[in-house]
XYZ file of N, CA and C in Angstrom:
216
model
N 119.929 114.414 98.982
C 120.456 113.201 99.552
C 121.303 112.492 98.494
N 122.287 111.761 98.931
C 123.171 111.028 98.029
C 122.644 109.602 97.874
N 121.822 109.406 96.867
C 121.149 108.116 96.688
C 122.117 107.001 96.320
N 123.279 107.324 95.795
C 124.262 106.299 95.422
C 124.699 105.494 96.644
N 124.592 106.093 97.829
C 124.998 105.415 99.061
C 124.115 104.208 99.368
N 122.971 104.122 98.724
C 122.009 103.074 99.045
C 121.910 102.029 97.941
N 122.992 101.851 97.195
C 123.000 100.885 96.105
C 122.826 99.451 96.590
N 123.177 99.164 97.837
C 122.991 97.822 98.379
C 121.523 97.400 98.293
N 120.630 98.356 98.460
C 119.204 98.040 98.355
C 118.834 97.619 96.939
N 119.581 98.071 95.961
C 119.355 97.632 94.580
C 119.732 96.158 94.443
N 120.773 95.765 95.142
C 121.226 94.379 95.064
C 120.212 93.397 95.642
N 119.356 93.864 96.537
C 118.319 92.984 97.089
C 117.035 93.064 96.289
N 117.044 93.841 95.204
C 115.923 93.830 94.279
C 114.996 95.025 94.298
N 115.338 96.090 95.018
C 114.466 97.263 95.061
C 114.766 98.202 93.906
N 113.720 98.798 93.339
C 113.882 99.779 92.270
C 114.350 101.101 92.861
N 114.692 102.032 91.998
C 115.150 103.343 92.456
C 114.132 104.060 93.325
N 112.876 104.114 92.875
C 111.847 104.792 93.671
C 111.543 104.038 94.956
N 111.596 102.712 94.925
C 111.369 101.932 96.142
C 112.468 102.218 97.162
N 113.704 102.276 96.691
C 114.820 102.593 97.588
C 114.652 103.974 98.196
N 114.292 104.940 97.366
C 114.137 106.310 97.862
C 113.013 106.400 98.893
N 111.906 105.744 98.632
C 110.778 105.770 99.576
C 111.171 105.103 100.890
N 111.841 103.958 100.824
C 112.233 103.232 102.031
C 113.239 104.022 102.855
N 114.250 104.560 102.220
C 115.270 105.330 102.948
C 114.649 106.566 103.578
N 113.777 107.240 102.857
C 113.115 108.422 103.402
C 112.274 108.050 104.611
N 111.571 106.950 104.531
C 110.769 106.490 105.662
C 111.663 106.129 106.850
N 112.778 105.496 106.595
C 113.692 105.134 107.684
C 114.258 106.388 108.356
N 114.552 107.402 107.585
C 115.101 108.638 108.143
C 114.055 109.368 108.976
N 112.821 109.429 108.475
C 111.780 110.206 109.143
C 110.996 109.396 110.172
N 111.113 108.086 110.134
C 110.390 107.246 111.087
C 108.940 107.066 110.704
N 108.228 108.142 110.625
C 106.831 108.143 110.190
C 106.711 109.242 109.146
N 106.096 108.899 108.018
C 105.970 109.893 106.955
C 104.721 109.605 106.145
N 104.057 110.658 105.744
C 102.912 110.489 104.858
C 103.404 110.495 103.415
N 102.487 110.231 102.497
C 102.858 110.143 101.082
C 103.484 111.447 100.588
N 102.966 112.569 101.037
C 103.505 113.857 100.593
C 104.977 114.004 100.992
N 105.295 113.617 102.219
C 106.679 113.701 102.687
C 107.575 112.746 101.911
N 107.088 111.520 101.679
C 107.877 110.555 100.911
C 108.161 111.071 99.509
N 107.176 111.737 98.926
C 107.362 112.293 97.579
C 108.351 113.453 97.595
N 108.145 114.360 98.519
C 108.965 115.572 98.552
C 110.396 115.270 98.979
N 110.549 114.621 100.115
C 111.890 114.358 100.651
C 112.583 113.211 99.923
N 111.804 112.249 99.456
C 112.385 111.093 98.804
C 112.533 111.234 97.309
N 112.076 112.357 96.785
C 112.180 112.611 95.349
C 111.479 111.517 94.533
N 110.305 111.116 95.022
C 109.479 110.133 94.321
C 108.267 110.869 93.761
N 107.989 110.743 92.468
C 106.826 111.421 91.892
C 105.532 110.962 92.584
N 104.639 111.893 92.815
C 103.386 111.551 93.502
C 102.590 110.510 92.730
N 102.744 110.467 91.429
C 102.035 109.476 90.626
C 102.596 108.069 90.827
N 103.742 107.952 91.462
C 104.407 106.657 91.647
C 104.365 106.142 93.086
N 104.072 107.001 94.053
C 104.280 106.633 95.456
C 103.397 105.474 95.909
N 102.145 105.423 95.490
C 101.264 104.334 95.935
C 101.777 102.980 95.469
N 102.166 102.908 94.222
C 102.688 101.638 93.684
C 103.997 101.259 94.369
N 104.884 102.221 94.598
C 106.165 101.916 95.236
C 105.949 101.429 96.661
N 105.029 102.066 97.362
C 104.752 101.675 98.731
C 104.169 100.260 98.776
N 103.244 99.974 97.871
C 102.654 98.630 97.810
C 103.737 97.592 97.498
N 104.612 97.896 96.567
C 105.697 96.976 96.231
C 106.627 96.735 97.423
N 106.903 97.790 98.189
C 107.749 97.634 99.380
C 107.081 96.734 100.409
N 105.794 96.920 100.610
C 105.078 96.077 101.578
C 105.104 94.614 101.146
N 104.918 94.369 99.876
C 104.979 93.001 99.351
C 106.381 92.434 99.535
N 107.403 93.228 99.252
C 108.790 92.785 99.378
C 109.118 92.442 100.828
N 108.747 93.331 101.756
C 109.022 93.085 103.178
C 108.280 91.839 103.643
N 107.036 91.702 103.233
C 106.247 90.536 103.617
C 106.882 89.245 103.109
N 107.348 89.255 101.879
C 107.965 88.047 101.321
C 109.258 87.706 102.051
N 110.020 88.711 102.430
C 111.262 88.464 103.162
C 110.970 87.946 104.562
N 109.935 88.470 105.200
C 109.550 88.006 106.531
C 109.095 86.559 106.480
N 108.297 86.219 105.478
C 107.833 84.841 105.324
C 108.999 83.906 105.045
N 109.923 84.353 104.227
C 111.088 83.542 103.884
C 111.934 83.299 105.120
N 112.122 84.323 105.924
C 112.933 84.191 107.148
C 112.259 83.239 108.109
N 110.933 83.324 108.215
C 110.195 82.425 109.105
C 110.354 80.983 108.695
N 110.326 80.706 107.415
C 110.514 79.333 106.921
C 111.940 78.866 107.165
N 112.910 79.770 107.022
C 114.313 79.397 107.191
C 114.630 79.047 108.628
N 113.927 79.651 109.602
C 114.245 79.429 110.999
C 113.371 78.354 111.646
N 112.460 77.775 110.895
C 111.583 76.743 111.438
C 112.365 75.445 111.605
N 112.344 74.858 112.828
C 113.058 73.583 113.014
C 112.468 72.494 112.147
N 113.294 71.598 111.667
C 112.832 70.494 110.821
C 113.021 69.191 111.497
């Protein structure tokens, strides 16, 4: 895969392995850790931490969006 195409995800604060895991998940829809490692080129020793970081990142963005759209 051409990972350079996903540099925009770097601009929003994702690391290289986080970007690879997220893009691989988006392509496959549903993927286990083994698939994310193999297809996403993420070392198996890193996948749990990257996945946890992605969940935290998505959660923070969702919370931020909710606050931004709340009427005042």
